Amino acid sequence: MWYRSASFILDRQHQQQNDTVTNPDSRPLSPSSSAMATENPNPSISMYYQTRAAHHGVVTSDWLAQAQAAVGGNSDDAVSDNCVSGGDEECKGFSVVDEFNNWRKQPDLAEAVAAIRALASVIRSSQATTMMELEIELKKASDSLKSWDTTSISLTAGCDLFMRYVTRTSALEYEDFNSAKSRLLERAEKFGEISYKARRIIAMLSQDFIFDGCTILVHGFSRVVLEVLRTAAQNKKLFRVFCTEGRPDRTGLRLSNELAKLDVPVKLLIDSAVAYSMDEVDMVFVGADGVVESGGIINMMGTYQIALVAKSMNKPVYVAAESYKFARLYPLDQKDMVPALRPIDFGVPIPSKVEVETSARDYTPPQYLTLLFTDLGVLTPSVVSDELIQLYL
Amino acid sequence: MPDVQSMVNEFVIKLKKRKVEGSKSTAKLTAELLRSFISQQRLPHRNQAGALIDAVKAVGEKLIAANPVELAVGNVVRRVLHIIREEDLSLTTAAVGGLSLAAESDDENDMEQDDHPVLSATAVAAAARNALRPPSLQTLLEDIPHSAVAPPTSSSGGDSEGKSKSADKNSMTRKLKHNVIEAVNELIQEISTCHEQIAEQAVEHIHHNEVILTLGSSRTVMEFLCAAKEKKRSFRVFVAEGAPRYQGHAFAKELAGRGLQTTVITDSAVFAMISRVNMVIVGAHAVMANGGVIAPVGLNMVALAAQRHAVPFVVLAGVHKLCPLYPHNPEVLLNELKSPSELLDFGEFSDCLDVGSGTGSPLLHVVNPAFDYVPPNLVNLFITDTGGHNPSYIYRLIADYYSADDLVVRRKSAS
């Protein structure tokens, strides 16, 4: 609640203190690791958004296919190099985050899945002989992943989910440590498939809700929503899409590129034109960075605004999110989350006395959402907390 | 067998011709039909539950296709499928629990035969229980395919039992059917007594000197109001006539016959009168998974008027009306257009209804939809046989009564 202080002076002082804090224990960088891997120069700026922009830029799907093929060859080399150059202990600490980044370079892979794959590699390279030891190592690795980017919700949720699963598996009375370990490994490595399957399931579930002649408003670049629209286009449904620009990421431009390739009629709107065009819209479709306990969602900045407009004009707001994005958070208002800041480039220099709101995401309360499409089925926002209880009990 | 088939076909024809009216009678007839169907089924020794489920799905598919708008049919079919899965699960856990002692002695044999590590009986039961619940985050990671859990457990149960006691095999076969039929009997009983169960709660909701508004005619509402009258509550009822069938007239007459002060109003007068009303109580044709209501035409307007004047809108619905599907275009897909003669007499208006000179289609169209969709945010309370619930709680009732696998009732050609 610090960030809600009405006293701007206190805020400014706090900001200055943050800047002067030295970087956390700097380790010697091995020559082959990329600069962004280990150190997070300013903890409050979201690594997620920085690296995401670097990873994806304005990409086309052909480029994606090529990149995927290229990455498949490189990732193993990079990891082994890392391990060889550094010492054993340092290597482990390095390789989780590096491994994670390597996995994330695959553009189709979700964050939580990359995290779980990285944790799987920790298991693989671990020399523990008991479940307890293995769990402790995993906990350390999961903590380091989480601290690398404190703002990403799906990363945290993915790590928590996997840790929870590990502790439950050990409770399943596997007589043999090695068989338990191999089962963990097998499950973790199959998790990537689950992610892809999840998107297919969500796309299938939402098909009925897209009818011929409808107009869909989309905000932000969500791979799940893209899958939904792609499936609808493949099923020869006739619909058109309004795409918000998504300043300052310009994710809307990417999305409109992809949709144009699918021969779906697309119209780009600037973010301020949403209310103006809401009349012609039949439904709003968004993805989610995280789904919180109240049934609300945390998503790219602008989602709350669109949901408010849609609600006042009686348009349904549908959210497409995989189940591993369910997080144990309960924000009470917009500032009640770990802030994820993202520097905005206005194109002209801003005088230093002018403050800029750089938060990258907002919270949409559940009363503005109509339905959530997840791989667990179609849910109303009130079901989310039930599902979370089932998992975390 | 042919006897049951002919019964099924008869029922399908009745549904197609809309000879069965009302969701309660439809639900009851469907349940009775399924009961006879199950009792006449001959089940294989292995994987009985799977075979039974397939057979019921095949019949269910036919029944649902006969009248897709009558959701009670699909609801009952899904209830029966859920019953079969539950009974199978409880039988399996009982069998596995009883066998765990025997299994320990057979441990060495099993280790050589199985490739998988030996899981304890509790793990198997837990896995099977997961299969019954809707897919959750756990089952996602466990990745236990739902259909695969039931056959291995039942067949492994069958196998080991075969090793130890072969006489028990026959009793297992008969037990599942027996349990299922017992449970279906309970279901039929529940459907028959839904009105009484709902009416029992009337006294909590209707108080002295209240004004209740209702529209059209609903047996559930009748029982509800009369139960409150029995308990010596004095209240008045406004009955909107419910065009074009005007069933509200007969309803008001009956209410007056039972000693209640009744007023008949037109549907258009609802908005004018709603400010003088304390509560709106109506029945429903079906309740969807999101809490939305498929109700007789005109009720959406009443619900909107009630929201405008902050009047509680209470829906009475038996549990057999609860449908696990989400409505994505209910005004069209879950609606029926009835005969235009209810609105305009054929004789008087036949010249307008004839084919027009230029266009080739009649100049005068008459549309007579049977149902309205009331979105969940307009409903304040659902009163079911199990008690009063919020619209956002409907998903829990659905999880209790239905399995996620049965949402699409289609016979699997190759399971």
mmCIF file with all atom_site columns, N, CA and C in Angstrom, chain A residues 88-136:
data_model
loop_
_atom_site.group_PDB
_atom_site.id
_atom_site.type_symbol
_atom_site.label_atom_id
_atom_site.label_alt_id
_atom_site.label_comp_id
_atom_site.label_asym_id
_atom_site.label_entity_id
_atom_site.label_seq_id
_atom_site.pdbx_PDB_ins_code
_atom_site.Cartn_x
_atom_site.Cartn_y
_atom_site.Cartn_z
_atom_site.occupancy
_atom_site.B_iso_or_equiv
_atom_site.pdbx_formal_charge
_atom_site.auth_seq_id
_atom_site.auth_comp_id
_atom_site.auth_asym_id
_atom_site.auth_atom_id
_atom_site.pdbx_PDB_model_num
ATOM 1   N N  . ASP A 1 88  ? 30.648 -25.400 -10.221 1.00 0.00 ? 88  ASP A N  1
ATOM 2   C CA . ASP A 1 88  ? 29.426 -26.213 -10.140 1.00 0.00 ? 88  ASP A CA 1
ATOM 3   C C  . ASP A 1 88  ? 28.258 -25.458 -9.525  1.00 0.00 ? 88  ASP A C  1
ATOM 4   N N  . GLU A 1 89  ? 28.515 -24.836 -8.356  1.00 0.00 ? 89  GLU A N  1
ATOM 5   C CA . GLU A 1 89  ? 27.409 -24.187 -7.668  1.00 0.00 ? 89  GLU A CA 1
ATOM 6   C C  . GLU A 1 89  ? 26.892 -23.008 -8.449  1.00 0.00 ? 89  GLU A C  1
ATOM 7   N N  . GLU A 1 90  ? 27.829 -22.188 -8.901  1.00 0.00 ? 90  GLU A N  1
ATOM 8   C CA . GLU A 1 90  ? 27.421 -21.008 -9.654  1.00 0.00 ? 90  GLU A CA 1
ATOM 9   C C  . GLU A 1 90  ? 26.679 -21.437 -10.897 1.00 0.00 ? 90  GLU A C  1
ATOM 10  N N  . CYS A 1 91  ? 27.142 -22.512 -11.450 1.00 0.00 ? 91  CYS A N  1
ATOM 11  C CA . CYS A 1 91  ? 26.543 -22.981 -12.685 1.00 0.00 ? 91  CYS A CA 1
ATOM 12  C C  . CYS A 1 91  ? 25.068 -23.274 -12.479 1.00 0.00 ? 91  CYS A C  1
ATOM 13  N N  . LYS A 1 92  ? 24.747 -23.923 -11.344 1.00 0.00 ? 92  LYS A N  1
ATOM 14  C CA . LYS A 1 92  ? 23.339 -24.257 -11.105 1.00 0.00 ? 92  LYS A CA 1
ATOM 15  C C  . LYS A 1 92  ? 22.514 -22.981 -11.036 1.00 0.00 ? 92  LYS A C  1
ATOM 16  N N  . GLY A 1 93  ? 23.027 -22.020 -10.272 1.00 0.00 ? 93  GLY A N  1
ATOM 17  C CA . GLY A 1 93  ? 22.264 -20.784 -10.105 1.00 0.00 ? 93  GLY A CA 1
ATOM 18  C C  . GLY A 1 93  ? 22.075 -20.093 -11.437 1.00 0.00 ? 93  GLY A C  1
ATOM 19  N N  . PHE A 1 94  ? 23.116 -20.081 -12.240 1.00 0.00 ? 94  PHE A N  1
ATOM 20  C CA . PHE A 1 94  ? 23.033 -19.520 -13.576 1.00 0.00 ? 94  PHE A CA 1
ATOM 21  C C  . PHE A 1 94  ? 22.002 -20.249 -14.395 1.00 0.00 ? 94  PHE A C  1
ATOM 22  N N  . SER A 1 95  ? 22.175 -21.552 -14.417 1.00 0.00 ? 95  SER A N  1
ATOM 23  C CA . SER A 1 95  ? 21.516 -22.267 -15.499 1.00 0.00 ? 95  SER A CA 1
ATOM 24  C C  . SER A 1 95  ? 20.009 -22.266 -15.373 1.00 0.00 ? 95  SER A C  1
ATOM 25  N N  . VAL A 1 96  ? 19.489 -22.097 -14.164 1.00 0.00 ? 96  VAL A N  1
ATOM 26  C CA . VAL A 1 96  ? 18.024 -22.074 -14.087 1.00 0.00 ? 96  VAL A CA 1
ATOM 27  C C  . VAL A 1 96  ? 17.483 -20.901 -14.877 1.00 0.00 ? 96  VAL A C  1
ATOM 28  N N  . VAL A 1 97  ? 18.061 -19.740 -14.580 1.00 0.00 ? 97  VAL A N  1
ATOM 29  C CA . VAL A 1 97  ? 17.523 -18.550 -15.233 1.00 0.00 ? 97  VAL A CA 1
ATOM 30  C C  . VAL A 1 97  ? 17.860 -18.557 -16.720 1.00 0.00 ? 97  VAL A C  1
ATOM 31  N N  . ASP A 1 98  ? 19.077 -19.041 -17.031 1.00 0.00 ? 98  ASP A N  1
ATOM 32  C CA . ASP A 1 98  ? 19.453 -19.108 -18.440 1.00 0.00 ? 98  ASP A CA 1
ATOM 33  C C  . ASP A 1 98  ? 18.583 -20.088 -19.193 1.00 0.00 ? 98  ASP A C  1
ATOM 34  N N  . GLU A 1 99  ? 18.434 -21.243 -18.577 1.00 0.00 ? 99  GLU A N  1
ATOM 35  C CA . GLU A 1 99  ? 17.577 -22.254 -19.182 1.00 0.00 ? 99  GLU A CA 1
ATOM 36  C C  . GLU A 1 99  ? 16.197 -21.684 -19.438 1.00 0.00 ? 99  GLU A C  1
ATOM 37  N N  . PHE A 1 100 ? 15.700 -20.970 -18.428 1.00 0.00 ? 100 PHE A N  1
ATOM 38  C CA . PHE A 1 100 ? 14.382 -20.360 -18.549 1.00 0.00 ? 100 PHE A CA 1
ATOM 39  C C  . PHE A 1 100 ? 14.338 -19.417 -19.742 1.00 0.00 ? 100 PHE A C  1
ATOM 40  N N  . ASN A 1 101 ? 15.354 -18.591 -19.860 1.00 0.00 ? 101 ASN A N  1
ATOM 41  C CA . ASN A 1 101 ? 15.355 -17.655 -20.979 1.00 0.00 ? 101 ASN A CA 1
ATOM 42  C C  . ASN A 1 101 ? 15.475 -18.363 -22.304 1.00 0.00 ? 101 ASN A C  1
ATOM 43  N N  . ASN A 1 102 ? 16.249 -19.443 -22.299 1.00 0.00 ? 102 ASN A N  1
ATOM 44  C CA . ASN A 1 102 ? 16.360 -20.191 -23.533 1.00 0.00 ? 102 ASN A CA 1
ATOM 45  C C  . ASN A 1 102 ? 15.031 -20.772 -23.955 1.00 0.00 ? 102 ASN A C  1
ATOM 46  N N  . TRP A 1 103 ? 14.327 -21.317 -22.976 1.00 0.00 ? 103 TRP A N  1
ATOM 47  C CA . TRP A 1 103 ? 13.021 -21.845 -23.308 1.00 0.00 ? 103 TRP A CA 1
ATOM 48  C C  . TRP A 1 103 ? 12.082 -20.746 -23.783 1.00 0.00 ? 103 TRP A C  1
ATOM 49  N N  . ARG A 1 104 ? 12.200 -19.607 -23.161 1.00 0.00 ? 104 ARG A N  1
ATOM 50  C CA . ARG A 1 104 ? 11.269 -18.524 -23.515 1.00 0.00 ? 104 ARG A CA 1
ATOM 51  C C  . ARG A 1 104 ? 11.493 -18.028 -24.918 1.00 0.00 ? 104 ARG A C  1
ATOM 52  N N  . LYS A 1 105 ? 12.703 -18.286 -25.463 1.00 0.00 ? 105 LYS A N  1
ATOM 53  C CA . LYS A 1 105 ? 12.947 -17.804 -26.814 1.00 0.00 ? 105 LYS A CA 1
ATOM 54  C C  . LYS A 1 105 ? 12.030 -18.499 -27.797 1.00 0.00 ? 105 LYS A C  1
ATOM 55  N N  . GLN A 1 106 ? 11.560 -19.682 -27.443 1.00 0.00 ? 106 GLN A N  1
ATOM 56  C CA . GLN A 1 106 ? 10.570 -20.307 -28.315 1.00 0.00 ? 106 GLN A CA 1
ATOM 57  C C  . GLN A 1 106 ? 9.288  -19.503 -28.223 1.00 0.00 ? 106 GLN A C  1
ATOM 58  N N  . PRO A 1 107 ? 8.911  -18.878 -29.311 1.00 0.00 ? 107 PRO A N  1
ATOM 59  C CA . PRO A 1 107 ? 7.849  -17.882 -29.213 1.00 0.00 ? 107 PRO A CA 1
ATOM 60  C C  . PRO A 1 107 ? 6.498  -18.463 -28.836 1.00 0.00 ? 107 PRO A C  1
ATOM 61  N N  . ASP A 1 108 ? 6.286  -19.735 -29.111 1.00 0.00 ? 108 ASP A N  1
ATOM 62  C CA . ASP A 1 108 ? 4.963  -20.276 -28.834 1.00 0.00 ? 108 ASP A CA 1
ATOM 63  C C  . ASP A 1 108 ? 4.799  -20.769 -27.417 1.00 0.00 ? 108 ASP A C  1
ATOM 64  N N  . LEU A 1 109 ? 5.883  -20.742 -26.651 1.00 0.00 ? 109 LEU A N  1
ATOM 65  C CA . LEU A 1 109 ? 5.866  -21.353 -25.337 1.00 0.00 ? 109 LEU A CA 1
ATOM 66  C C  . LEU A 1 109 ? 5.446  -20.334 -24.293 1.00 0.00 ? 109 LEU A C  1
ATOM 67  N N  . ALA A 1 110 ? 4.521  -20.740 -23.422 1.00 0.00 ? 110 ALA A N  1
ATOM 68  C CA . ALA A 1 110 ? 4.070  -19.806 -22.399 1.00 0.00 ? 110 ALA A CA 1
ATOM 69  C C  . ALA A 1 110 ? 5.107  -19.712 -21.286 1.00 0.00 ? 110 ALA A C  1
ATOM 70  N N  . GLU A 1 111 ? 5.025  -18.629 -20.526 1.00 0.00 ? 111 GLU A N  1
ATOM 71  C CA . GLU A 1 111 ? 6.020  -18.391 -19.478 1.00 0.00 ? 111 GLU A CA 1
ATOM 72  C C  . GLU A 1 111 ? 6.051  -19.481 -18.433 1.00 0.00 ? 111 GLU A C  1
ATOM 73  N N  . ALA A 1 112 ? 4.860  -19.840 -17.949 1.00 0.00 ? 112 ALA A N  1
ATOM 74  C CA . ALA A 1 112 ? 4.808  -20.823 -16.879 1.00 0.00 ? 112 ALA A CA 1
ATOM 75  C C  . ALA A 1 112 ? 5.399  -22.141 -17.352 1.00 0.00 ? 112 ALA A C  1
ATOM 76  N N  . VAL A 1 113 ? 5.150  -22.453 -18.608 1.00 0.00 ? 113 VAL A N  1
ATOM 77  C CA . VAL A 1 113 ? 5.675  -23.704 -19.151 1.00 0.00 ? 113 VAL A CA 1
ATOM 78  C C  . VAL A 1 113 ? 7.191  -23.662 -19.224 1.00 0.00 ? 113 VAL A C  1
ATOM 79  N N  . ALA A 1 114 ? 7.736  -22.515 -19.647 1.00 0.00 ? 114 ALA A N  1
ATOM 80  C CA . ALA A 1 114 ? 9.188  -22.382 -19.695 1.00 0.00 ? 114 ALA A CA 1
ATOM 81  C C  . ALA A 1 114 ? 9.773  -22.542 -18.303 1.00 0.00 ? 114 ALA A C  1
ATOM 82  N N  . ALA A 1 115 ? 9.078  -21.970 -17.310 1.00 0.00 ? 115 ALA A N  1
ATOM 83  C CA . ALA A 1 115 ? 9.563  -22.080 -15.937 1.00 0.00 ? 115 ALA A CA 1
ATOM 84  C C  . ALA A 1 115 ? 9.602  -23.539 -15.507 1.00 0.00 ? 115 ALA A C  1
ATOM 85  N N  . ILE A 1 116 ? 8.532  -24.253 -15.841 1.00 0.00 ? 116 ILE A N  1
ATOM 86  C CA . ILE A 1 116 ? 8.476  -25.644 -15.414 1.00 0.00 ? 116 ILE A CA 1
ATOM 87  C C  . ILE A 1 116 ? 9.531  -26.477 -16.128 1.00 0.00 ? 116 ILE A C  1
ATOM 88  N N  . ARG A 1 117 ? 9.757  -26.163 -17.379 1.00 0.00 ? 117 ARG A N  1
ATOM 89  C CA . ARG A 1 117 ? 10.813 -26.880 -18.096 1.00 0.00 ? 117 ARG A CA 1
ATOM 90  C C  . ARG A 1 117 ? 12.178 -26.593 -17.472 1.00 0.00 ? 117 ARG A C  1
ATOM 91  N N  . ALA A 1 118 ? 12.382 -25.335 -17.078 1.00 0.00 ? 118 ALA A N  1
ATOM 92  C CA . ALA A 1 118 ? 13.656 -24.983 -16.449 1.00 0.00 ? 118 ALA A CA 1
ATOM 93  C C  . ALA A 1 118 ? 13.817 -25.751 -15.137 1.00 0.00 ? 118 ALA A C  1
ATOM 94  N N  . LEU A 1 119 ? 12.747 -25.831 -14.362 1.00 0.00 ? 119 LEU A N  1
ATOM 95  C CA . LEU A 1 119 ? 12.823 -26.573 -13.106 1.00 0.00 ? 119 LEU A CA 1
ATOM 96  C C  . LEU A 1 119 ? 13.067 -28.055 -13.395 1.00 0.00 ? 119 LEU A C  1
ATOM 97  N N  . ALA A 1 120 ? 12.522 -28.526 -14.478 1.00 0.00 ? 120 ALA A N  1
ATOM 98  C CA . ALA A 1 120 ? 12.762 -29.927 -14.844 1.00 0.00 ? 120 ALA A CA 1
ATOM 99  C C  . ALA A 1 120 ? 14.239 -30.158 -15.119 1.00 0.00 ? 120 ALA A C  1
ATOM 100 N N  . SER A 1 121 ? 14.875 -29.170 -15.747 1.00 0.00 ? 121 SER A N  1
ATOM 101 C CA . SER A 1 121 ? 16.299 -29.340 -16.022 1.00 0.00 ? 121 SER A CA 1
ATOM 102 C C  . SER A 1 121 ? 17.090 -29.355 -14.726 1.00 0.00 ? 121 SER A C  1
ATOM 103 N N  . VAL A 1 122 ? 16.589 -28.628 -13.722 1.00 0.00 ? 122 VAL A N  1
ATOM 104 C CA . VAL A 1 122 ? 17.256 -28.677 -12.417 1.00 0.00 ? 122 VAL A CA 1
ATOM 105 C C  . VAL A 1 122 ? 17.176 -30.092 -11.856 1.00 0.00 ? 122 VAL A C  1
ATOM 106 N N  . ILE A 1 123 ? 16.005 -30.692 -11.999 1.00 0.00 ? 123 ILE A N  1
ATOM 107 C CA . ILE A 1 123 ? 15.861 -32.069 -11.507 1.00 0.00 ? 123 ILE A CA 1
ATOM 108 C C  . ILE A 1 123 ? 16.820 -32.992 -12.232 1.00 0.00 ? 123 ILE A C  1
ATOM 109 N N  . ARG A 1 124 ? 16.867 -32.782 -13.553 1.00 0.00 ? 124 ARG A N  1
ATOM 110 C CA . ARG A 1 124 ? 17.698 -33.672 -14.355 1.00 0.00 ? 124 ARG A CA 1
ATOM 111 C C  . ARG A 1 124 ? 19.152 -33.594 -13.942 1.00 0.00 ? 124 ARG A C  1
ATOM 112 N N  . SER A 1 125 ? 19.618 -32.342 -13.702 1.00 0.00 ? 125 SER A N  1
ATOM 113 C CA . SER A 1 125 ? 21.035 -32.192 -13.393 1.00 0.00 ? 125 SER A CA 1
ATOM 114 C C  . SER A 1 125 ? 21.315 -32.309 -11.903 1.00 0.00 ? 125 SER A C  1
ATOM 115 N N  . SER A 1 126 ? 20.285 -32.667 -11.141 1.00 0.00 ? 126 SER A N  1
ATOM 116 C CA . SER A 1 126 ? 20.500 -32.688 -9.690  1.00 0.00 ? 126 SER A CA 1
ATOM 117 C C  . SER A 1 126 ? 21.188 -33.967 -9.270  1.00 0.00 ? 126 SER A C  1
ATOM 118 N N  . GLN A 1 127 ? 21.961 -33.865 -8.181  1.00 0.00 ? 127 GLN A N  1
ATOM 119 C CA . GLN A 1 127 ? 22.634 -35.050 -7.683  1.00 0.00 ? 127 GLN A CA 1
ATOM 120 C C  . GLN A 1 127 ? 22.077 -35.459 -6.343  1.00 0.00 ? 127 GLN A C  1
ATOM 121 N N  . ALA A 1 128 ? 20.836 -35.041 -6.053  1.00 0.00 ? 128 ALA A N  1
ATOM 122 C CA . ALA A 1 128 ? 20.246 -35.388 -4.767  1.00 0.00 ? 128 ALA A CA 1
ATOM 123 C C  . ALA A 1 128 ? 19.907 -36.865 -4.748  1.00 0.00 ? 128 ALA A C  1
ATOM 124 N N  . THR A 1 129 ? 19.889 -37.415 -3.536  1.00 0.00 ? 129 THR A N  1
ATOM 125 C CA . THR A 1 129 ? 19.559 -38.840 -3.416  1.00 0.00 ? 129 THR A CA 1
ATOM 126 C C  . THR A 1 129 ? 18.268 -39.079 -2.658  1.00 0.00 ? 129 THR A C  1
ATOM 127 N N  . THR A 1 130 ? 17.709 -38.003 -2.084  1.00 0.00 ? 130 THR A N  1
ATOM 128 C CA . THR A 1 130 ? 16.427 -38.181 -1.403  1.00 0.00 ? 130 THR A CA 1
ATOM 129 C C  . THR A 1 130 ? 15.450 -37.128 -1.910  1.00 0.00 ? 130 THR A C  1
ATOM 130 N N  . MET A 1 131 ? 14.170 -37.388 -1.699  1.00 0.00 ? 131 MET A N  1
ATOM 131 C CA . MET A 1 131 ? 13.144 -36.446 -2.148  1.00 0.00 ? 131 MET A CA 1
ATOM 132 C C  . MET A 1 131 ? 13.304 -35.111 -1.453  1.00 0.00 ? 131 MET A C  1
ATOM 133 N N  . MET A 1 132 ? 13.662 -35.177 -0.185  1.00 0.00 ? 132 MET A N  1
ATOM 134 C CA . MET A 1 132 ? 13.791 -33.941 0.604   1.00 0.00 ? 132 MET A CA 1
ATOM 135 C C  . MET A 1 132 ? 14.836 -33.034 -0.008  1.00 0.00 ? 132 MET A C  1
ATOM 136 N N  . GLU A 1 133 ? 15.983 -33.641 -0.343  1.00 0.00 ? 133 GLU A N  1
ATOM 137 C CA . GLU A 1 133 ? 17.070 -32.862 -0.930  1.00 0.00 ? 133 GLU A CA 1
ATOM 138 C C  . GLU A 1 133 ? 16.634 -32.257 -2.241  1.00 0.00 ? 133 GLU A C  1
ATOM 139 N N  . LEU A 1 134 ? 15.976 -33.075 -3.036  1.00 0.00 ? 134 LEU A N  1
ATOM 140 C CA . LEU A 1 134 ? 15.525 -32.630 -4.348  1.00 0.00 ? 134 LEU A CA 1
ATOM 141 C C  . LEU A 1 134 ? 14.553 -31.474 -4.202  1.00 0.00 ? 134 LEU A C  1
ATOM 142 N N  . GLU A 1 135 ? 13.655 -31.612 -3.220  1.00 0.00 ? 135 GLU A N  1
ATOM 143 C CA . GLU A 1 135 ? 12.685 -30.534 -3.012  1.00 0.00 ? 135 GLU A CA 1
ATOM 144 C C  . GLU A 1 135 ? 13.369 -29.250 -2.609  1.00 0.00 ? 135 GLU A C  1
ATOM 145 N N  . ILE A 1 136 ? 14.403 -29.355 -1.775  1.00 0.00 ? 136 ILE A N  1
ATOM 146 C CA . ILE A 1 136 ? 15.105 -28.147 -1.325  1.00 0.00 ? 136 ILE A CA 1
ATOM 147 C C  . ILE A 1 136 ? 15.790 -27.482 -2.512  1.00 0.00 ? 136 ILE A C  1
#
